[in-house]
PDB file of C-alpha atoms in Angstrom:
ATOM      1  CA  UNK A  18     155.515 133.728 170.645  1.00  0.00           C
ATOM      2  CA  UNK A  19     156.759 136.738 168.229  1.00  0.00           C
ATOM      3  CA  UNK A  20     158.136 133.968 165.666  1.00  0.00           C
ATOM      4  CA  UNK A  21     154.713 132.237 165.920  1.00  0.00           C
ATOM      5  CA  UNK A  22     153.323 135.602 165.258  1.00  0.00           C
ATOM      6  CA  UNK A  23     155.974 136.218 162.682  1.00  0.00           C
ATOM      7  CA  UNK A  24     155.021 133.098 160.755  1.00  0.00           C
ATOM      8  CA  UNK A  25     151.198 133.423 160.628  1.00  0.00           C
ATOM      9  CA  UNK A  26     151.496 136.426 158.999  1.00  0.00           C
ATOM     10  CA  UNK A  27     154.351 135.552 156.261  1.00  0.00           C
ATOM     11  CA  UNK A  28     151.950 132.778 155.889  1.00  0.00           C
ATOM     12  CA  UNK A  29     148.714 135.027 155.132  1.00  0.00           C
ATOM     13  CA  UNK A  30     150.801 137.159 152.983  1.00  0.00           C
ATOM     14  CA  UNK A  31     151.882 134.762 150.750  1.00  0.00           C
ATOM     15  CA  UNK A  32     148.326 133.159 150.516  1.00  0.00           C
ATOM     16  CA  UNK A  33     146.685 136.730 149.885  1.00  0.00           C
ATOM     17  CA  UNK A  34     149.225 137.263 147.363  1.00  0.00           C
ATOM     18  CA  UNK A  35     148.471 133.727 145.958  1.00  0.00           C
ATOM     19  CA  UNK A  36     144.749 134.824 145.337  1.00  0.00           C
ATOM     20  CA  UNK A  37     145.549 137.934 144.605  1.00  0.00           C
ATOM     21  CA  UNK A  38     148.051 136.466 141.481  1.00  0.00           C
ATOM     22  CA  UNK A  39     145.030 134.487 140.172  1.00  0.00           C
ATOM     23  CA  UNK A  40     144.990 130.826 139.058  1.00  0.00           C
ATOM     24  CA  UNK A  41     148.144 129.266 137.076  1.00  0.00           C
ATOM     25  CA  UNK A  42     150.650 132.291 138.932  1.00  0.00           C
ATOM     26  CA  UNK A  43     151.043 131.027 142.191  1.00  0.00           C
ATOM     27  CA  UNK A  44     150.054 127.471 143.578  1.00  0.00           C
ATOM     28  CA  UNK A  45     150.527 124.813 146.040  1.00  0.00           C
ATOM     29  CA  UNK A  46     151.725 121.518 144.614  1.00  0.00           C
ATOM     30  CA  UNK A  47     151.460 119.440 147.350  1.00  0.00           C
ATOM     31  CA  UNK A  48     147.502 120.532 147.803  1.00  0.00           C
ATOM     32  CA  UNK A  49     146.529 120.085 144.053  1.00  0.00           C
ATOM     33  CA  UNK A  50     144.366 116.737 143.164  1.00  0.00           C
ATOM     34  CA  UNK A  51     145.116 114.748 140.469  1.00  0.00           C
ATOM     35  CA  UNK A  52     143.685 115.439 137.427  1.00  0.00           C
ATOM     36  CA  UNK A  53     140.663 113.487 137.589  1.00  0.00           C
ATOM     37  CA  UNK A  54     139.937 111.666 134.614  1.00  0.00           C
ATOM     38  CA  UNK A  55     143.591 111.971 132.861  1.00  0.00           C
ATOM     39  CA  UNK A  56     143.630 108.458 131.287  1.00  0.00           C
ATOM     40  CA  UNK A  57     140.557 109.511 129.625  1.00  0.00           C
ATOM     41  CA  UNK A  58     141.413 112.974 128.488  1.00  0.00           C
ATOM     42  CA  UNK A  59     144.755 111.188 127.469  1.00  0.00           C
ATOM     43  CA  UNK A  60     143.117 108.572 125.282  1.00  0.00           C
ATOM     44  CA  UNK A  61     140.789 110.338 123.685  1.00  0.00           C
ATOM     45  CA  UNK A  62     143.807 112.841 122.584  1.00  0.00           C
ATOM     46  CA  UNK A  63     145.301 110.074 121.349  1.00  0.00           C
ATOM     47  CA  UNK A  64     142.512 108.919 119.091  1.00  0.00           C
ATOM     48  CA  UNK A  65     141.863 112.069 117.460  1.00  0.00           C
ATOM     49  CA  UNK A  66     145.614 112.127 116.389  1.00  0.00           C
ATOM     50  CA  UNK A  67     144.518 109.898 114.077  1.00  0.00           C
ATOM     51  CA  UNK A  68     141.914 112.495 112.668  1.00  0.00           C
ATOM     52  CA  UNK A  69     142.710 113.025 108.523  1.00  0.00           C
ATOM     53  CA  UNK A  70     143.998 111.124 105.450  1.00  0.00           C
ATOM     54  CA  UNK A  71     146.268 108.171 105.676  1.00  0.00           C
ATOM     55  CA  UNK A  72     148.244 105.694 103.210  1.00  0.00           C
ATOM     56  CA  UNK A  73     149.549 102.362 105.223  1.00  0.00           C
ATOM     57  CA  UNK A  74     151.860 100.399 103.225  1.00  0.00           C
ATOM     58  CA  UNK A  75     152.751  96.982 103.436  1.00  0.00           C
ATOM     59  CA  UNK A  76     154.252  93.787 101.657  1.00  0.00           C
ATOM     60  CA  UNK A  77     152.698  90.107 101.424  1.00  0.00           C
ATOM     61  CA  UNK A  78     153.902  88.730  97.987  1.00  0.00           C
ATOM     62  CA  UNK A  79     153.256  92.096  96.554  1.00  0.00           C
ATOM     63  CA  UNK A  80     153.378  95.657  97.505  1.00  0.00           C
ATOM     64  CA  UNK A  81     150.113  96.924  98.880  1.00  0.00           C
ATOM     65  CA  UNK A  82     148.178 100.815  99.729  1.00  0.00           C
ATOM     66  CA  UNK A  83     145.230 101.017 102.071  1.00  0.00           C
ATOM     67  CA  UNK A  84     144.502 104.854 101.825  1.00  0.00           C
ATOM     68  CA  UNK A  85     141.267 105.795 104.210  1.00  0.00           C
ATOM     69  CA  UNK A  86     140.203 109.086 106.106  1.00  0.00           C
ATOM     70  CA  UNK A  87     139.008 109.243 109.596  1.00  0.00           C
ATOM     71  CA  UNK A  88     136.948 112.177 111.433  1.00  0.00           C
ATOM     72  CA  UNK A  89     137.241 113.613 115.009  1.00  0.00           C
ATOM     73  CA  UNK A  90     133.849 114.837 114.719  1.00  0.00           C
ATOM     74  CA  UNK A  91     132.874 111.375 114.719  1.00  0.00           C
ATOM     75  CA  UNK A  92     134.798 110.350 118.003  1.00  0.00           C
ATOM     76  CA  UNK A  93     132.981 108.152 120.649  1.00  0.00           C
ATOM     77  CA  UNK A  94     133.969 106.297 124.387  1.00  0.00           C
ATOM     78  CA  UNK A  95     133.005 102.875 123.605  1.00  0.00           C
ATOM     79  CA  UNK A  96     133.633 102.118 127.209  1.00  0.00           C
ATOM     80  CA  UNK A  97     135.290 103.331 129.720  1.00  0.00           C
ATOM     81  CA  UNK A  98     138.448 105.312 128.427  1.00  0.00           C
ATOM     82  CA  UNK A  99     138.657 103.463 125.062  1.00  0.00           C
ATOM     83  CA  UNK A 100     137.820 106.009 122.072  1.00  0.00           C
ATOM     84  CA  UNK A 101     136.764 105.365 118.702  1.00  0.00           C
ATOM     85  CA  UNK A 102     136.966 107.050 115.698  1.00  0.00           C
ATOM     86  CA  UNK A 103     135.449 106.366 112.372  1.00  0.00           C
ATOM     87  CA  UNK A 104     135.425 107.661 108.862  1.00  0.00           C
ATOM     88  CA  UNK A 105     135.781 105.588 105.040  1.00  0.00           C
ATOM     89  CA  UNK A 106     138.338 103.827 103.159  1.00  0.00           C
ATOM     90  CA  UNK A 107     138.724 104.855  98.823  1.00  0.00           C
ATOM     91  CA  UNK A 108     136.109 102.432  98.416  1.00  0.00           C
ATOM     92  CA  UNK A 109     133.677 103.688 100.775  1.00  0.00           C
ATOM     93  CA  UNK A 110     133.829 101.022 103.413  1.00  0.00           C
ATOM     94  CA  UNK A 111     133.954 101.780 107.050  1.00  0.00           C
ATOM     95  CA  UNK A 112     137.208 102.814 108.205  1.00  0.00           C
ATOM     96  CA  UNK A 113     137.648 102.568 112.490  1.00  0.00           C
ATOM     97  CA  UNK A 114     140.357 103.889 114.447  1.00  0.00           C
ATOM     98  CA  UNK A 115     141.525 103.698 118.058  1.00  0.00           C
ATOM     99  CA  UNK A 116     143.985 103.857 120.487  1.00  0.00           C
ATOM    100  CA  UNK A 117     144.183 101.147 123.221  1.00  0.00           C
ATOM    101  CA  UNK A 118     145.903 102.264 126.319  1.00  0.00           C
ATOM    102  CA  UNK A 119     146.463  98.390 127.644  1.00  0.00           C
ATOM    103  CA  UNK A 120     148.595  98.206 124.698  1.00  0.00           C
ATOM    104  CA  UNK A 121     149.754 101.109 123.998  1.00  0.00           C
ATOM    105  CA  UNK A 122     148.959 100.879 120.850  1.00  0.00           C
ATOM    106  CA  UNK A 123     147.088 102.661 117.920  1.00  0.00           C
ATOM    107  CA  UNK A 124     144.806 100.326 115.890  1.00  0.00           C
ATOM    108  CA  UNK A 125     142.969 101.010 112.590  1.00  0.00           C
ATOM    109  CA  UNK A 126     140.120  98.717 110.959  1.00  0.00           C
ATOM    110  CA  UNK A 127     139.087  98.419 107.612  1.00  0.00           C
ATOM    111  CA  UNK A 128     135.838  96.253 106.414  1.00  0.00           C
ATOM    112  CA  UNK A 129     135.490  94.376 102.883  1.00  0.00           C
ATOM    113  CA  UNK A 130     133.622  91.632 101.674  1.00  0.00           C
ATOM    114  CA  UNK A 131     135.985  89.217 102.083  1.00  0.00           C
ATOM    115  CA  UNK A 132     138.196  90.183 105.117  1.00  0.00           C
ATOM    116  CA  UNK A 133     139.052  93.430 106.792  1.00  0.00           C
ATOM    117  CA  UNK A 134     142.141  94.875 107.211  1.00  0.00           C
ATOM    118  CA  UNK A 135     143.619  95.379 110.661  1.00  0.00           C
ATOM    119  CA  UNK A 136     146.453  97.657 111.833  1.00  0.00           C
ATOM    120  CA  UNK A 137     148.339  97.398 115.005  1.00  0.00           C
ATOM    121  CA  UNK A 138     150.838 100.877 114.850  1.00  0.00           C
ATOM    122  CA  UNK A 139     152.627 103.516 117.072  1.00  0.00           C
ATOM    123  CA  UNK A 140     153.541 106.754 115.861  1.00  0.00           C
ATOM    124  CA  UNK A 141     157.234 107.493 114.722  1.00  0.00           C
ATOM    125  CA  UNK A 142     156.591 111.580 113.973  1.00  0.00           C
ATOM    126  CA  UNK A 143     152.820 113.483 113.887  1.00  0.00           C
ATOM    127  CA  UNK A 144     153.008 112.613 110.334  1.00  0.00           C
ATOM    128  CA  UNK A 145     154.009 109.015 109.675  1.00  0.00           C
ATOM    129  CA  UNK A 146     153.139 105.459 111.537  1.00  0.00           C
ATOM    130  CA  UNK A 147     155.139 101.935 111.825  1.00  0.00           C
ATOM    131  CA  UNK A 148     153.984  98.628 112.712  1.00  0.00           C
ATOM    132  CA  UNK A 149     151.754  95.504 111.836  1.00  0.00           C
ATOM    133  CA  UNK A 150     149.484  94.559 108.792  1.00  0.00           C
ATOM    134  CA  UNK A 151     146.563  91.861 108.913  1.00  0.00           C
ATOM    135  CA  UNK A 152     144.134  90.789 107.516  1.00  0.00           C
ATOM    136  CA  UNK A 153     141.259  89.425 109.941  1.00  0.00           C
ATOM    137  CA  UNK A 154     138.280  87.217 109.664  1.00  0.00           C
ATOM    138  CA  UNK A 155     135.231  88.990 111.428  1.00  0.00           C
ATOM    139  CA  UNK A 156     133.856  85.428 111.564  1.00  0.00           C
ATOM    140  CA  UNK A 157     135.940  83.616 113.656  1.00  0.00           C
ATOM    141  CA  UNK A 158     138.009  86.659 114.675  1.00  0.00           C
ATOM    142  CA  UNK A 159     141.276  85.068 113.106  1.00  0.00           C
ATOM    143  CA  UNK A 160     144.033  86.832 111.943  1.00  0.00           C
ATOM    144  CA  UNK A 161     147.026  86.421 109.698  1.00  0.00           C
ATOM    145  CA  UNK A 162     150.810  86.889 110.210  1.00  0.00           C
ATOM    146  CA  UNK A 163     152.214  90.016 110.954  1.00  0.00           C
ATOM    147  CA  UNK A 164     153.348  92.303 108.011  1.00  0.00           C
ATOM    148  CA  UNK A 165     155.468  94.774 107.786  1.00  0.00           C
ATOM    149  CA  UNK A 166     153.698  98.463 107.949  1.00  0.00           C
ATOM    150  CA  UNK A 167     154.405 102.099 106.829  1.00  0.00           C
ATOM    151  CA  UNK A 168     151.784 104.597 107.077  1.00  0.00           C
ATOM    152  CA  UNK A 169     152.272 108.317 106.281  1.00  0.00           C
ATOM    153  CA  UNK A 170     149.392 111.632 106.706  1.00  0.00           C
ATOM    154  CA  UNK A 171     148.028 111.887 103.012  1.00  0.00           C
ATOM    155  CA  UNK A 172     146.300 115.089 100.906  1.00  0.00           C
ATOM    156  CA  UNK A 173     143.962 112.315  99.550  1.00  0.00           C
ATOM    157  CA  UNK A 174     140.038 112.659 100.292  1.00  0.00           C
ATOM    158  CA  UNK A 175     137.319 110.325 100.694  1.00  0.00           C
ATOM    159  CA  UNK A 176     135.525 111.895  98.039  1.00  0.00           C
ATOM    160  CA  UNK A 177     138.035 110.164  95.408  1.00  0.00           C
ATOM    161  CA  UNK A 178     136.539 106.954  95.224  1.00  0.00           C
ATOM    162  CA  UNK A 179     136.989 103.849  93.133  1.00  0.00           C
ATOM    163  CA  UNK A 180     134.395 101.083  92.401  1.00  0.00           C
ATOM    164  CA  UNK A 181     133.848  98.556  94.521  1.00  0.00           C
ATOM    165  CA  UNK A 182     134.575  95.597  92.336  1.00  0.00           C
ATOM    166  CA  UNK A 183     138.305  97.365  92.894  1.00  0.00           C
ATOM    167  CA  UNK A 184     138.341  96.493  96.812  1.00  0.00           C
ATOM    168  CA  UNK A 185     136.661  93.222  96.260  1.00  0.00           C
ATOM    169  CA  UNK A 186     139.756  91.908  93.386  1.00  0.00           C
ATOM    170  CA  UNK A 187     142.390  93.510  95.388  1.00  0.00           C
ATOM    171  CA  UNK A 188     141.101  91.608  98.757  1.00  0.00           C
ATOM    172  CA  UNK A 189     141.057  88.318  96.731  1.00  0.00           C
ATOM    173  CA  UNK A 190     144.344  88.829  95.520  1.00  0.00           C
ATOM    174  CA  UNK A 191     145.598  89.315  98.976  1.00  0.00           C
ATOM    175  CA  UNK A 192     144.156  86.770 100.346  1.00  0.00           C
ATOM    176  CA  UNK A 193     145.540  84.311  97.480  1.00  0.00           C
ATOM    177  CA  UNK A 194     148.868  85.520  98.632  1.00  0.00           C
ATOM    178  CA  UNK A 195     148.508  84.984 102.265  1.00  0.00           C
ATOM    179  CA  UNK A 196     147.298  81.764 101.081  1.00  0.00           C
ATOM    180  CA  UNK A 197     150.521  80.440 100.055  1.00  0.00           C
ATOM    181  CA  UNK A 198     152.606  80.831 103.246  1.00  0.00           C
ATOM    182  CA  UNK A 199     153.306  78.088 104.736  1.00  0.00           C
ATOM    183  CA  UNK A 200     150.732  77.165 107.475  1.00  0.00           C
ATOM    184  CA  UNK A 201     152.283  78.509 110.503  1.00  0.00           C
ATOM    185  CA  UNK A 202     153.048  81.986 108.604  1.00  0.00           C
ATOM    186  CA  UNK A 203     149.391  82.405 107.280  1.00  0.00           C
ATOM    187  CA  UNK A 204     148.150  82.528 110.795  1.00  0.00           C
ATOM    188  CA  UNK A 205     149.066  84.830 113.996  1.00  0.00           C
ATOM    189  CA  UNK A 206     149.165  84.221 118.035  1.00  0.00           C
ATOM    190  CA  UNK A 207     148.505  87.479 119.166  1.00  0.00           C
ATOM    191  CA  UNK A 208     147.971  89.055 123.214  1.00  0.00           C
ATOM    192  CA  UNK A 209     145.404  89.871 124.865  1.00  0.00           C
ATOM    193  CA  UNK A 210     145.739  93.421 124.129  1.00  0.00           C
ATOM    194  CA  UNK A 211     145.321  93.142 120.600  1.00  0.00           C
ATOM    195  CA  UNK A 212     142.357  90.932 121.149  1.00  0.00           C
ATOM    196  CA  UNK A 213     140.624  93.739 123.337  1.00  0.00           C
ATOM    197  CA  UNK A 214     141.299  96.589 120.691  1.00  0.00           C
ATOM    198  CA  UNK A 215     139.947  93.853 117.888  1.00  0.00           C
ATOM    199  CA  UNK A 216     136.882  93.605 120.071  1.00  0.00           C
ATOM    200  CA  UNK A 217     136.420  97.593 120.640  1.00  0.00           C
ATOM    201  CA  UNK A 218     137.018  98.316 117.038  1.00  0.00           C
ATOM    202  CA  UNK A 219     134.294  95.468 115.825  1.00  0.00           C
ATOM    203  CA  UNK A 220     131.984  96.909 118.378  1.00  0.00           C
ATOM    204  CA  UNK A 221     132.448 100.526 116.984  1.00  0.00           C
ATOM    205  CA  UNK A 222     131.742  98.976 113.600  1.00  0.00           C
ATOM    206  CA  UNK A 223     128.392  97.118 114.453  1.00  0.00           C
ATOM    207  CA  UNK A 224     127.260 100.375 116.221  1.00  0.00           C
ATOM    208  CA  UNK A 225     128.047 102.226 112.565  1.00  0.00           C
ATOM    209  CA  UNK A 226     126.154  99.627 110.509  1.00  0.00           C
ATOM    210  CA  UNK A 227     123.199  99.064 112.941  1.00  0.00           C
ATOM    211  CA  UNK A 228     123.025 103.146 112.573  1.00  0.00           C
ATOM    212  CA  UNK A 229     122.920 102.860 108.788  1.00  0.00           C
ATOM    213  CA  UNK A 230     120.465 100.095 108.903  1.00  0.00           C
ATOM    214  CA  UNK A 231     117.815 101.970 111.062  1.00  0.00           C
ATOM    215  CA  UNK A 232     118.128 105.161 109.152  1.00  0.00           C
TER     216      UNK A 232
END
């Protein structure tokens, strides 16, 4: 009976002292919840990493820069833990960024006239990116091969701009290049998870353009 005693009041000590301490000095682990809501507060943490200036690099037949900016002002849940994040490419075309937790993956979307570019990456430091270049037909949601890609955090601004005409040549060219590989290079089998951040980041993109539209 005097241990029982003994107990209940080493056990109301400690748990006096425990509110006594004040949150984040003393705690019991095995009464804590889960976070609730971690994938989310996860994936949107993710997404804003992508927040600032970028240059991706790649190679088809020639060497190739697509330098674009993206805000975290401008981040949004397009559905349920899946964040976008949107901003302009050096030409002034929509720019959309995500990251896609089925993945794992970071993915960045850029429109044009005659294709948009699509980027399928992971970072290797805060500062610099690695992984796939395509380009991919909105219209029948096609994409090409896989091409090598670099990407690194730039000083560049949207605000330096060059004409239009500039995006629409350089798109042509690379298109003319992707063109020549042989058939079963110039087009890409990709999974499932790709397709579903292709789907979130053409969604984000209607959403901008129906916005500009009714303004």
């Amino acid at each position: 009976m005097k241990r029982l005693i003994v107990l209940i009041c080493v056990l109301g000590g400690l748990l006096s002292s425990g509110l006594a301490l004040g949150a984040g000095e003393f705690s019991w682990p095995m009464l804590v919840a889960p976070t609730a809501g971690s994938d989310q507060v996860q994936n949107r943490i993710k997404t804003e990493s992508l927040d600032g200036c970028w240059a991706f690099k790649y190679t088809i037949a020639s060497e190739w820069t697509t330098n674009f900016c993206l805000n975290k002002s401008t981040i949004e849940e397009y559905e349920t833990d899946v964040f976008s994040i949107d901003g302009l490419d050096e030409y002034g075309n929509i720019a959309v960024g995500s990251y896609y937790s089925e993945g794992g993956l970071y993915f960045v979307m850029v429109t044009g006239s005659l294709f948009w570019d699509f980027f399928t990456f992971d970072f290797t430091s805060p500062a610099t990116v690695q992984g796939c270049y395509y380009i991919f037909d909105p219209a029948d949601d096609s994409l090409s091969t896989c091409f090598d890609m670099t990407g690194n955090r730039t000083s560049k601004t949207v605000t330096e701009k060059s004409a239009p005409t500039d995006k629409e040549h350089s798109n042509l060219l690379k298109h003319n290049e992707i063109n020549e590989f042989p058939g079963d290079k110039a087009k890409s089998i990709v999974d499932q998870n790709v397709l579903g951040g292709i789907s979130a980041l053409k969604a984000s993109i209607d959403k901008i353009h129906s916005s500009a539209d009714n303004q």
